[in-house]
Amino acid sequence: MAEERKIRVLVAKPGLDGHDRGAKVIARALRDAGMEVIYTGIRQTPEMVVKSAVQEDVDVVGLSILSGAHLELFPPIIDGLREKGMTEVLVVAGGIIPDEDIPILQQMGIKAIFGPGTPIDKIAEFINNEVAAKN
Amino acid sequence: MTSKNKQEWQETTLAATLKRFPERQERFETSSGIDVSPVYTPEDIPDSDYSAALGYPGEYPFTRGIQPTMYRGRLWTMRQYAGFGTAEESNRRYRYLLEQGQTGLSIAFDLPTQIGYDSDHPLAQGEIGKVGVAIDTLEDIEILFKDIPLDKVSTSMTINSTAAILLSMYIALAKKQGVDPAKLDGTIQNDMLKEYIARGTYIFPPRPSMRLTTDIFAYCSQNVPRWNTISISGYHVREAGCTAAQEIAFTLADGIAYVQAAIDAGLDVDAFAGRLSFFFDSHNNLFEEIAKFRAARHLWAKIMRQRFEAKDPRSWMLRFHTQTAGCTLTAQQPHNNIVRVAIQALAAILGGTQSLHTNSFDEAYATPSQDAVTVALRTQQLLAYENGIGDVVDAFGGSYLIESLTDALERQATEYIDKIDKLGGAVAAIEQGFQQKEIQESSYRQQKNIEENKSIIVGVNKFVSPFPNISGLLRVNPEVERKQKERLAQIKKNRDNDKVNKALKNLDEVARSQDNTMPTFLDCVEAYASIGEICDVLRKVFGTQKEYLVF
């Protein structure tokens, strides 16, 4: 029996912000939920995030940001992923993101925004369902 | 019946009740895993020699407070951390806060300023003015403190990698205002070690960073004697997820490393130790937090007196700022945060803090709005004036529970410090990822407890209900970026660029030597060299540090 390919997730911290508690907790929890998780560490430029996503051939990119720079830093990531042909990759985000920005980010192609207090099993379930629907 | 001691009571009265009415939980414990028993008695306090164990306020070992009268003499400094957008906007917020009765300033800088990039640097784009005010040159500092006489306020600056540069700008501005630098009151955070552990705004490797730190100690002891040269911070490690005991331990271990570095650089311990200050978090467990502040004070006094043989009582005193725990604020039902903040602030006051920042209820969404920050400041004023809390020193001193917790936390923290010593000290331990790993373990455990409903957060995993959106959130105007870049371009055009180049070249030479870097930083900023230009010189000399990534 062929072993099922694990879902591959890149957890990334774009921008200069060092608040990595959430990103690290999510990364570990998704790993515990059976996914293959790559964590970039802090201070990633959009180009670095795109490069890691391509290199690691991930199914999911999770962006964590708390500095308020999401409207500036997310678009080049989304564009870069498209340019590299990663049109199928599921992009989700979390951190401190005001409600009014959520539709803007969703329109950009970010599938879900998980704000503070979101249960992690809900995030894992969302990723599992979305990736399954694509396959 | 009347029990003769705690054990007898447990075996008789308590046991009988437990058979019929079991307690709500199998075990009650603090964040640090300390068992909480149903009641505390004299038997829970190990050392019965009152004066040796506790002492009196204003005397070694300072468990009860660093001043004899504490808040009966003067209330703690109410100091709200603030800064956003341009220097003009932040200046307006500071003057508003001072008008509302705030007693000290606390400056938040944006991330490019903290990491040494000018506003026109590619990595700064999107971050300018976001989590604090954008500063490129002395001109921004002049605007930031417009109509605020520097001899009338005390100013705390949350700045680390670029602390020497921002302090130099503050000194330069004082000179322009005609204020003697020797009269300046304030604090720079200047705590690089916790940046590698938790906060993330490092630029250079630890050893050159420590050299900049000790240069500041030496310079200020001669020229800015009232300045707090460092604020050794537990706040950020706690926010990153560690326990109360780890917060004490990692902070004091960093403190030990700074003191040792300064002694190794040839300074006399009593020449600088009195200007060291600390910064702690105030979290949710009221009793554990009160005990934490007391334990930290006691332990530091012992470390300074016994380990470093400091002679001046000022060197033994742990003076600290407190901020309520940002990580406990919820986006759900945000007004509940006002209550959380009030109780955390109470813990800090009962723990004997010297200054306090109370968080605003909207901070799970954005940088605080003016309305939200006003409620936060009023919370402190309520606690100061309406409840009699400050009328007595160390109100909980002698409480069987608090004394027992103080002792237990100090024991746990001491064990951690011993471990860090064995690893070669705080710097070596960071290089091995020790503190980072411990924090990650604790933070993951806390998250699991929340997920499994073992820890209750009202409005998040219990008592969940719909809540209205909060209005009036602060948004940084996107115009800020353009304005800030324009101002920088203007300054670069109009300043004496020969003078700038000369100052930067001199900095390069001094940074490569053993000489104190502070006077050259002062020359650079007075010539209106930018933070980015100054840091570029240092990056060339010192190299840059990659993340100590433990995952």
XYZ file of C-alpha atoms in Angstrom:
686
model
C 0.000 0.000 0.000
C 1.423 3.344 -1.006
C 2.007 5.642 1.904
C -0.203 8.703 1.749
C 1.709 11.896 1.129
C 1.661 14.103 4.170
C 0.317 17.625 3.751
C 3.295 19.964 3.504
C 2.947 23.328 5.249
C 5.229 26.347 5.244
C 4.737 28.552 8.311
C 6.286 31.920 7.515
C 6.931 35.194 9.356
C 7.158 37.963 6.756
C 8.376 41.393 7.806
C 10.508 42.641 10.662
C 8.227 41.627 13.508
C 9.644 39.167 16.046
C 6.402 37.963 17.624
C 6.782 34.290 16.817
C 4.908 32.635 19.684
C 1.778 32.039 17.602
C 3.681 30.864 14.531
C 5.721 28.381 16.550
C 2.707 27.016 18.409
C 0.775 26.554 15.160
C 3.764 24.970 13.440
C 4.167 22.448 16.215
C 0.460 21.722 16.499
C 0.136 21.079 12.752
C 3.113 18.758 12.967
C 1.438 16.933 15.846
C -1.662 16.734 13.638
C 0.362 14.713 11.127
C 1.503 17.379 8.675
C 5.012 18.052 7.424
C 5.826 21.538 8.678
C 8.630 23.857 7.645
C 9.051 26.974 9.771
C 10.980 29.868 8.192
C 11.932 31.789 11.311
C 11.462 35.535 11.622
C 12.346 38.480 9.342
C 11.471 36.964 5.995
C 11.112 39.127 2.902
C 8.264 38.242 0.514
C 10.876 36.851 -1.905
C 12.301 34.566 0.788
C 8.835 33.224 1.619
C 8.084 32.490 -2.048
C 11.464 30.829 -2.506
C 10.935 28.548 0.507
C 7.437 27.636 -0.659
C 8.767 26.632 -4.086
C 11.809 24.814 -2.727
C 9.822 22.847 -0.213
C 7.008 22.166 -2.668
C 4.360 22.893 -0.062
C 0.602 22.482 -0.257
C -0.063 25.245 2.240
C 1.536 28.586 3.114
C 0.612 30.005 6.525
C 1.577 33.641 7.060
C 1.853 35.086 10.550
C 2.134 38.817 11.089
C 1.482 41.126 14.032
C 3.114 44.368 12.962
C 0.279 45.691 10.795
C 2.299 45.450 7.579
C 0.068 42.719 6.064
C -1.454 44.911 3.330
C 2.040 45.752 2.095
C 3.754 42.386 2.570
C 1.091 39.858 1.576
C 0.458 41.015 -2.036
C 4.055 40.446 -3.221
C 3.933 36.976 -1.652
C 0.697 36.075 -3.434
C 1.997 37.504 -6.723
C 5.310 35.713 -6.338
C 3.632 32.357 -5.716
C 1.527 32.828 -8.854
C 4.546 33.814 -10.916
C 6.288 30.645 -9.835
C 3.306 28.620 -10.947
C 2.113 27.789 -7.431
C -1.479 28.556 -8.317
C -2.868 25.637 -6.347
C -1.164 26.398 -3.040
C -3.522 27.148 -0.153
C -2.598 30.435 1.549
C -3.903 31.214 5.037
C -2.906 33.890 7.526
C -3.030 34.745 11.189
C -1.965 37.425 13.649
C -3.260 40.884 14.423
C -5.380 41.732 11.401
C -8.246 44.236 11.676
C -11.670 42.928 10.582
C -11.968 45.497 7.830
C -8.841 44.134 6.120
C -10.128 40.563 5.962
C -12.216 40.957 2.761
C -9.275 42.704 1.070
C -6.966 39.819 1.923
C -9.542 37.231 0.892
C -10.000 38.923 -2.449
C -6.258 38.726 -2.894
C -6.499 34.966 -2.661
C -5.862 34.325 1.018
C -8.352 31.626 1.825
C -8.758 32.164 5.560
C -7.640 34.557 8.286
C -7.351 33.015 11.737
C -7.490 35.698 14.408
C -6.377 35.463 18.050
C -8.145 32.738 20.003
C -8.860 30.441 17.054
C -8.691 26.809 18.251
C -5.831 25.018 16.530
C -7.848 21.906 15.710
C -10.128 24.164 13.692
C -7.146 25.375 11.680
C -5.903 21.805 11.119
C -9.384 20.709 10.084
C -9.690 23.601 7.650
C -6.350 22.757 6.044
C -7.211 19.057 5.806
C -10.552 19.780 4.135
C -9.201 22.347 1.714
C -6.251 20.237 0.633
C -8.472 17.156 0.257
C -10.881 19.144 -1.916
C -8.035 20.123 -4.227
C -6.827 16.559 -4.727
C -13.245 19.700 66.824
C -10.081 21.760 66.695
C -7.042 20.468 64.831
C -3.621 20.915 66.385
C -1.806 21.325 63.074
C -2.309 21.377 59.325
C -1.697 17.674 58.894
C -4.306 16.770 61.463
C -6.781 19.129 59.822
C -6.090 17.544 56.424
C -6.636 14.064 57.796
C -9.796 14.857 59.691
C -11.932 17.849 58.797
C -10.683 18.260 55.226
C -10.703 14.547 54.401
C -14.269 14.175 55.657
C -15.459 17.030 53.475
C -13.561 15.838 50.403
C -15.307 12.487 50.659
C -18.681 14.132 50.338
C -17.778 17.164 48.206
C -14.781 16.683 45.921
C -13.019 19.850 44.814
C -13.559 21.442 41.386
C -10.210 20.183 40.136
C -7.994 17.285 41.014
C -5.072 19.634 41.353
C -4.664 23.370 41.702
C -1.408 24.835 40.460
C 0.242 28.073 39.406
C 1.766 28.820 35.971
C 5.076 27.521 37.279
C 3.515 24.218 38.297
C 3.612 25.006 42.019
C 0.934 23.041 43.863
C -1.589 25.255 45.582
C -2.902 23.746 48.779
C -6.374 24.558 50.133
C -5.062 26.730 52.951
C -1.720 28.104 54.136
C -0.515 28.165 57.715
C 2.710 29.001 59.564
C 3.818 25.445 58.780
C 4.078 26.365 55.095
C 6.746 28.959 55.764
C 10.112 27.286 56.032
C 12.123 30.027 57.701
C 10.670 31.459 60.824
C 13.417 34.016 61.472
C 11.504 37.072 60.320
C 14.234 39.669 60.054
C 16.777 37.373 58.368
C 14.312 36.083 55.815
C 12.346 39.193 54.994
C 13.833 42.270 56.501
C 12.212 45.682 56.381
C 11.327 47.908 53.429
C 14.310 49.872 52.174
C 16.758 47.383 53.680
C 18.563 44.301 52.454
C 17.309 41.883 51.122
C 14.506 44.215 49.969
C 11.851 41.510 49.736
C 9.342 43.977 51.173
C 10.222 46.835 48.878
C 13.142 49.020 47.921
C 12.008 52.165 49.727
C 10.999 52.516 53.377
C 7.753 54.316 52.525
C 7.028 52.990 49.022
C 3.797 54.541 47.654
C 3.155 56.483 50.878
C 6.049 58.697 49.804
C 5.454 58.807 46.065
C 3.140 56.801 43.839
C 4.578 54.608 41.119
C 5.251 56.340 37.796
C 2.332 55.938 35.416
C 3.975 55.380 32.096
C 1.971 54.356 29.046
C 4.026 52.923 26.191
C 3.068 54.893 23.114
C 4.224 55.840 19.661
C 2.966 55.472 16.122
C 3.166 57.135 12.747
C 5.299 60.213 12.472
C 7.051 62.151 15.207
C 4.356 64.842 14.952
C 1.502 62.410 15.698
C 3.373 60.757 18.553
C 4.260 64.122 20.042
C 0.534 64.953 20.119
C -0.193 61.648 21.933
C 2.548 62.284 24.514
C 1.291 65.757 25.266
C -2.253 64.408 25.591
C -1.094 61.735 28.042
C 0.853 64.258 30.118
C -2.227 66.520 30.227
C -4.260 63.555 31.481
C -1.957 63.139 34.462
C 0.528 60.600 33.161
C 3.815 61.058 34.985
C 6.429 59.675 32.574
C 6.863 59.046 28.870
C 7.498 55.716 27.213
C 8.478 55.707 23.559
C 7.554 52.943 21.130
C 9.668 52.904 17.969
C 8.764 51.276 14.690
C 10.607 48.120 13.649
C 12.941 49.715 11.071
C 14.159 52.133 13.775
C 14.682 49.198 16.136
C 16.568 47.110 13.574
C 18.656 49.932 12.129
C 17.046 50.508 8.738
C 16.189 53.962 7.449
C 12.685 54.601 6.181
C 13.941 54.483 2.591
C 15.401 50.968 2.982
C 13.633 48.178 1.049
C 13.159 46.103 4.239
C 11.406 49.022 5.942
C 8.595 49.199 3.416
C 5.204 48.531 4.975
C 6.606 48.789 8.506
C 7.167 52.553 8.761
C 5.361 54.060 11.736
C 3.445 50.820 12.375
C 4.308 49.504 15.836
C 5.848 52.749 16.977
C 7.167 56.045 15.770
C 9.574 56.219 12.826
C 12.906 57.871 13.616
C 15.656 58.349 11.062
C 17.676 61.315 12.301
C 17.981 63.760 15.173
C 15.426 65.970 13.430
C 12.700 63.374 14.116
C 13.650 63.342 17.804
C 13.475 67.136 17.890
C 9.895 66.942 16.580
C 9.006 64.023 18.854
C 9.784 66.050 21.988
C 8.571 69.416 20.750
C 7.367 71.514 23.732
C 8.382 68.780 26.166
C 11.282 70.065 28.295
C 13.613 67.129 28.912
C 14.494 68.269 32.424
C 10.813 68.017 33.407
C 9.976 64.470 32.275
C 11.448 61.037 32.626
C 11.509 59.140 29.366
C 11.711 55.427 28.800
C 12.711 54.196 25.363
C 12.036 50.660 24.206
C 15.136 50.420 22.104
C 17.817 47.759 22.092
C 20.148 47.186 19.109
C 20.097 50.894 18.339
C 19.888 52.040 21.980
C 23.230 53.854 21.936
C 22.132 55.878 18.904
C 18.728 56.860 20.305
C 20.269 57.737 23.664
C 22.797 59.898 21.817
C 19.949 61.667 20.024
C 18.232 62.296 23.365
C 21.431 63.728 24.833
C 21.964 65.849 21.713
C 18.436 67.216 22.009
C 18.943 67.971 25.714
C 22.021 70.003 24.825
C 19.997 71.893 22.215
C 17.300 72.599 24.814
C 19.989 73.843 27.184
C 19.490 70.953 29.587
C 22.572 69.478 31.259
C 22.752 65.736 30.333
C 23.609 65.074 33.969
C 20.027 66.080 34.805
C 18.342 63.675 32.373
C 16.006 61.065 33.812
C 14.961 58.007 31.928
C 15.646 54.510 30.739
C 16.760 52.733 27.604
C 15.804 49.088 27.350
C 19.233 48.178 25.924
C 18.748 44.490 26.782
C 20.102 42.551 23.833
C 20.100 39.084 25.355
C 16.336 38.822 25.540
C 16.194 39.913 21.887
C 17.972 36.712 20.891
C 15.747 34.694 23.220
C 12.359 36.159 22.452
C 11.861 39.618 20.994
C 13.823 39.434 17.781
C 15.184 42.935 17.057
C 18.869 41.976 17.160
C 21.300 43.207 14.520
C 24.792 42.182 15.660
C 26.145 39.008 17.288
C 25.924 38.834 21.107
C 29.510 39.758 21.942
C 29.749 43.093 20.084
C 26.228 43.808 21.336
C 27.423 43.307 24.905
C 30.312 45.650 24.190
C 27.900 48.403 23.089
C 25.925 47.765 26.281
C 28.923 48.106 28.557
C 30.099 51.201 26.620
C 26.770 52.767 27.583
C 27.211 51.730 31.250
C 30.649 53.346 31.342
C 29.661 56.527 29.484
C 26.517 57.150 31.513
C 28.191 56.577 34.872
C 30.402 59.585 33.976
C 28.072 61.795 31.939
C 24.409 60.871 32.450
C 24.473 59.570 36.009
C 20.699 59.508 36.589
C 19.954 57.503 33.474
C 18.857 53.875 33.793
C 21.289 52.335 31.355
C 19.423 49.081 30.854
C 16.049 47.588 31.554
C 16.704 43.882 31.883
C 13.492 42.446 30.614
C 11.456 39.460 31.602
C 8.394 40.894 29.920
C 9.113 39.531 26.469
C 10.164 36.064 27.563
C 6.949 35.794 29.564
C 4.909 37.042 26.622
C 6.649 34.427 24.488
C 5.129 31.852 26.788
C 7.347 31.004 29.753
C 6.244 30.578 33.380
C 6.641 33.020 36.270
C 9.638 31.116 37.656
C 11.308 31.047 34.230
C 10.634 34.762 33.848
C 12.573 35.482 37.039
C 15.350 33.065 36.145
C 15.966 34.069 32.534
C 15.856 37.755 33.423
C 18.228 37.547 36.361
C 20.540 35.229 34.394
C 20.729 37.918 31.706
C 21.380 40.440 34.472
C 24.255 38.324 35.753
C 25.724 38.237 32.231
C 25.584 42.039 31.906
C 27.154 42.622 35.303
C 29.902 40.127 34.538
C 30.535 41.702 31.107
C 30.862 45.152 32.653
C 33.221 43.886 35.356
C 35.248 42.103 32.670
C 35.399 45.402 30.765
C 37.092 46.911 33.806
C 34.196 48.699 35.510
C 33.728 48.728 39.259
C 30.460 47.018 40.123
C 29.203 49.823 42.341
C 29.903 52.388 39.603
C 27.153 51.024 37.354
C 24.982 48.494 39.234
C 22.796 51.158 40.839
C 21.599 52.218 37.372
C 20.502 48.740 36.278
C 16.734 48.423 36.113
C 14.343 45.613 35.308
C 11.105 45.089 33.448
C 8.552 42.407 34.276
C 5.223 41.175 33.034
C 2.153 41.101 35.231
C 0.128 38.063 34.311
C -3.153 36.541 35.401
C -2.408 34.527 38.539
C -2.676 37.288 41.133
C -0.916 35.544 44.033
C 1.853 34.022 41.957
C 2.558 37.391 40.360
C 2.780 39.239 43.683
C 5.146 36.543 44.911
C 7.162 36.725 41.686
C 8.073 40.387 42.143
C 9.064 39.776 45.764
C 11.118 36.695 44.892
C 12.939 38.513 42.078
C 13.808 41.390 44.428
C 15.121 39.049 47.110
C 17.124 36.919 44.702
C 18.751 39.866 42.914
C 19.808 41.425 46.209
C 21.520 38.179 47.174
C 23.179 37.820 43.751
C 24.571 41.355 43.827
C 25.777 41.192 47.383
C 27.086 37.643 47.539
C 28.094 36.751 43.978
C 29.370 40.158 42.824
C 30.283 41.532 46.253
C 28.690 44.904 45.584
C 29.022 47.210 48.584
C 26.585 50.009 47.800
C 23.010 49.165 48.881
C 21.775 50.792 45.668
C 23.551 48.060 43.745
C 21.496 45.435 45.614
C 18.108 46.938 44.807
C 16.002 45.518 42.033
C 14.052 48.451 40.643
C 11.508 47.544 38.007
C 8.911 48.637 35.521
C 5.854 46.466 34.926
C 3.521 46.062 32.002
C 0.319 44.079 32.197
C 0.337 40.923 30.082
C -0.466 41.670 26.458
C -0.753 37.979 25.690
C -3.769 37.639 28.001
C -5.810 40.197 26.070
C -8.548 38.670 23.971
C -10.013 39.808 20.685
C -13.254 38.190 21.831
C -15.416 40.362 24.092
C -12.661 43.004 24.213
C -14.129 44.991 27.102
C -13.327 42.072 29.408
C -9.715 43.118 28.927
C -10.281 46.199 31.089
C -10.937 43.905 34.055
C -7.980 41.655 33.275
C -5.703 44.688 33.098
C -6.983 46.097 36.398
C -6.228 42.865 38.269
C -2.798 42.499 36.670
C -2.039 46.126 37.554
C -3.095 45.385 41.138
C -0.577 42.524 41.258
C 2.199 44.831 40.074
C 1.377 47.443 42.716
C 1.112 44.871 45.488
C 4.443 43.536 44.209
C 6.083 46.946 44.629
C 6.671 48.132 41.063
C 8.387 51.479 40.427
C 6.467 52.233 37.238
C 3.571 50.719 35.386
C 2.052 50.452 31.932
C -1.517 49.231 31.744
C -2.559 47.742 28.406
C -5.495 49.061 26.444
C -8.528 46.870 25.826
C -8.255 47.126 22.034
C -4.692 45.842 21.751
C -5.647 42.444 20.361
C -6.691 44.464 17.313
C -4.373 47.409 16.906
C -2.128 50.010 18.462
C -4.390 51.581 21.116
C -6.827 54.340 20.276
C -6.895 57.478 22.412
C -10.127 56.397 24.150
C -8.751 52.974 24.986
C -5.468 54.319 26.339
C -7.384 56.811 28.491
C -9.315 53.970 30.160
C -6.015 52.175 30.746
C -4.463 55.232 32.393
C -7.612 55.841 34.464
C -7.360 52.254 35.699
C -4.017 53.119 37.283
C -5.367 56.347 38.707
C -8.302 54.468 40.259
C -5.932 51.997 41.866
C -3.736 54.846 43.083
C -6.397 57.082 44.583
C -9.573 55.154 45.380
C -8.702 51.840 47.040
C -6.071 52.538 49.683
C -3.702 50.031 48.080
C -0.689 52.300 48.314
C -1.259 53.306 51.925
C 0.783 50.443 53.315
C 4.054 48.846 52.225
C 3.975 45.244 50.952
C 0.462 44.499 52.153
C 0.795 40.776 51.525
C 4.079 40.403 53.420
C 3.575 37.764 56.086
C 0.707 36.097 54.278
C 1.383 32.379 54.655
C 0.410 31.836 51.024
C 2.450 34.691 49.545
C 5.534 33.917 51.611
C 5.322 30.267 50.646
C 4.920 31.090 46.952
C 7.732 33.665 47.100
C 9.992 31.001 48.517
C 8.932 28.335 46.005
C 9.435 30.659 43.026
C 12.834 31.709 44.266
C 13.860 28.068 44.619
C 12.693 27.205 41.094
C 14.359 30.280 39.606
C 17.602 29.482 41.413
C 17.603 25.988 39.921
C 17.240 27.463 36.431
C 20.022 29.974 37.044
C 22.274 27.116 38.222
C 21.509 25.268 34.990
C 22.347 28.359 32.915
C 25.591 28.801 34.894
C 26.497 25.200 34.092
C 25.883 25.833 30.389
C 28.404 28.688 30.566
C 26.128 31.623 31.369
C 23.241 33.321 29.592
C 25.026 33.972 26.277
C 26.297 30.406 25.943
C 22.871 29.063 26.932
C 21.198 31.179 24.235
C 23.692 29.904 21.678
C 22.661 26.385 22.683
C 18.981 27.291 22.448
C 18.290 26.490 26.095
C 15.999 29.377 27.040
C 14.263 29.306 23.654
C 13.450 25.611 24.034
C 12.171 26.024 27.586
C 9.901 28.873 26.494
C 8.524 26.938 23.544
C 7.724 23.960 25.750
C 5.871 26.137 28.258
C 3.990 28.045 25.601
C 2.894 24.883 23.830
C 1.735 23.366 27.114
C -0.334 26.480 27.852
C -1.934 26.370 24.416
C -2.822 22.686 24.858
C -4.388 23.447 28.212
C -6.557 26.056 26.569
C -7.477 23.737 23.707
C -8.414 21.015 26.181
C -10.371 23.469 28.342
C -8.066 22.894 31.301
C -7.347 26.622 31.291
C -10.395 28.783 30.958
C -10.354 32.067 29.079
C -13.640 33.860 29.471
C -15.155 34.680 26.119
C -12.787 32.356 24.253
C -13.351 28.803 25.462
C -16.126 29.430 28.003
C -18.965 31.931 28.250
C -18.674 32.519 24.526
C -21.164 35.005 23.173
C -21.436 37.355 20.229
C -19.818 40.721 20.830
C -20.031 44.014 18.973
C -17.031 45.203 17.012
C -15.082 47.938 18.751
C -15.069 51.154 16.842
C -12.450 53.860 16.546
C -9.449 51.541 16.167
C -6.251 53.362 15.385
C -4.971 53.042 11.843
C -1.631 54.382 10.792
C -2.153 56.745 7.890
C -0.423 55.345 4.766
C 0.745 58.920 4.103
C 3.213 58.440 6.965
C 5.573 56.438 4.762
C 5.726 59.074 2.063
C 6.149 61.951 4.539
C 8.864 60.181 6.477
C 10.846 59.321 3.352
C 10.520 62.888 2.107
C 11.812 64.284 5.365
C 14.799 61.928 5.306
C 15.621 62.903 1.712
C 15.467 66.589 2.654
C 17.820 66.128 5.591
C 20.305 64.119 3.556
C 20.326 66.932 1.011
C 20.610 69.851 3.399
C 23.049 68.611 6.053
C 26.833 69.017 5.895
C 27.661 65.707 4.250
C 31.418 66.098 4.742
C 30.817 66.298 8.462
C 28.594 63.194 8.288
C 31.177 61.194 6.383
C 33.921 62.196 8.761
C 31.834 61.204 11.782
C 30.931 57.848 10.218
C 34.541 57.150 9.350
C 35.575 57.936 12.892
C 32.874 55.566 14.170
C 34.287 52.818 11.979
C 37.703 53.289 13.570
C 36.441 53.489 17.136
C 34.204 50.443 16.674
C 37.278 48.456 15.604
C 39.244 49.650 18.652
C 38.631 49.127 22.365
C 37.541 52.734 22.899
C 34.119 53.746 24.123
C 31.765 54.188 21.172
C 29.362 56.640 22.834
C 31.148 59.939 22.063
C 31.375 58.984 18.375
C 27.663 58.110 18.247
C 26.993 61.553 19.647
C 29.142 63.153 16.894
C 27.305 61.136 14.244
C 23.790 62.071 15.372
C 24.721 65.733 15.880
C 25.840 65.777 12.248
C 22.390 64.347 11.386
C 23.735 60.996 10.244
C 20.803 58.591 10.060
C 20.291 55.442 12.121
C 20.608 53.345 8.972
C 23.916 54.937 8.020
C 25.328 54.467 11.512
C 24.173 50.836 11.656
C 25.609 50.106 8.224
C 29.028 51.070 9.571
C 28.556 48.786 12.560
C 27.241 45.914 10.419
C 30.475 46.085 8.472
C 32.599 46.022 11.622
C 30.606 43.628 13.824
C 28.797 41.420 11.303
C 25.139 40.478 11.656
C 23.387 37.788 13.684
C 21.089 35.116 12.281
C 18.177 33.808 14.315
C 19.033 31.131 16.889
C 16.261 29.051 15.469
C 15.096 26.190 17.646
C 12.209 24.317 16.178
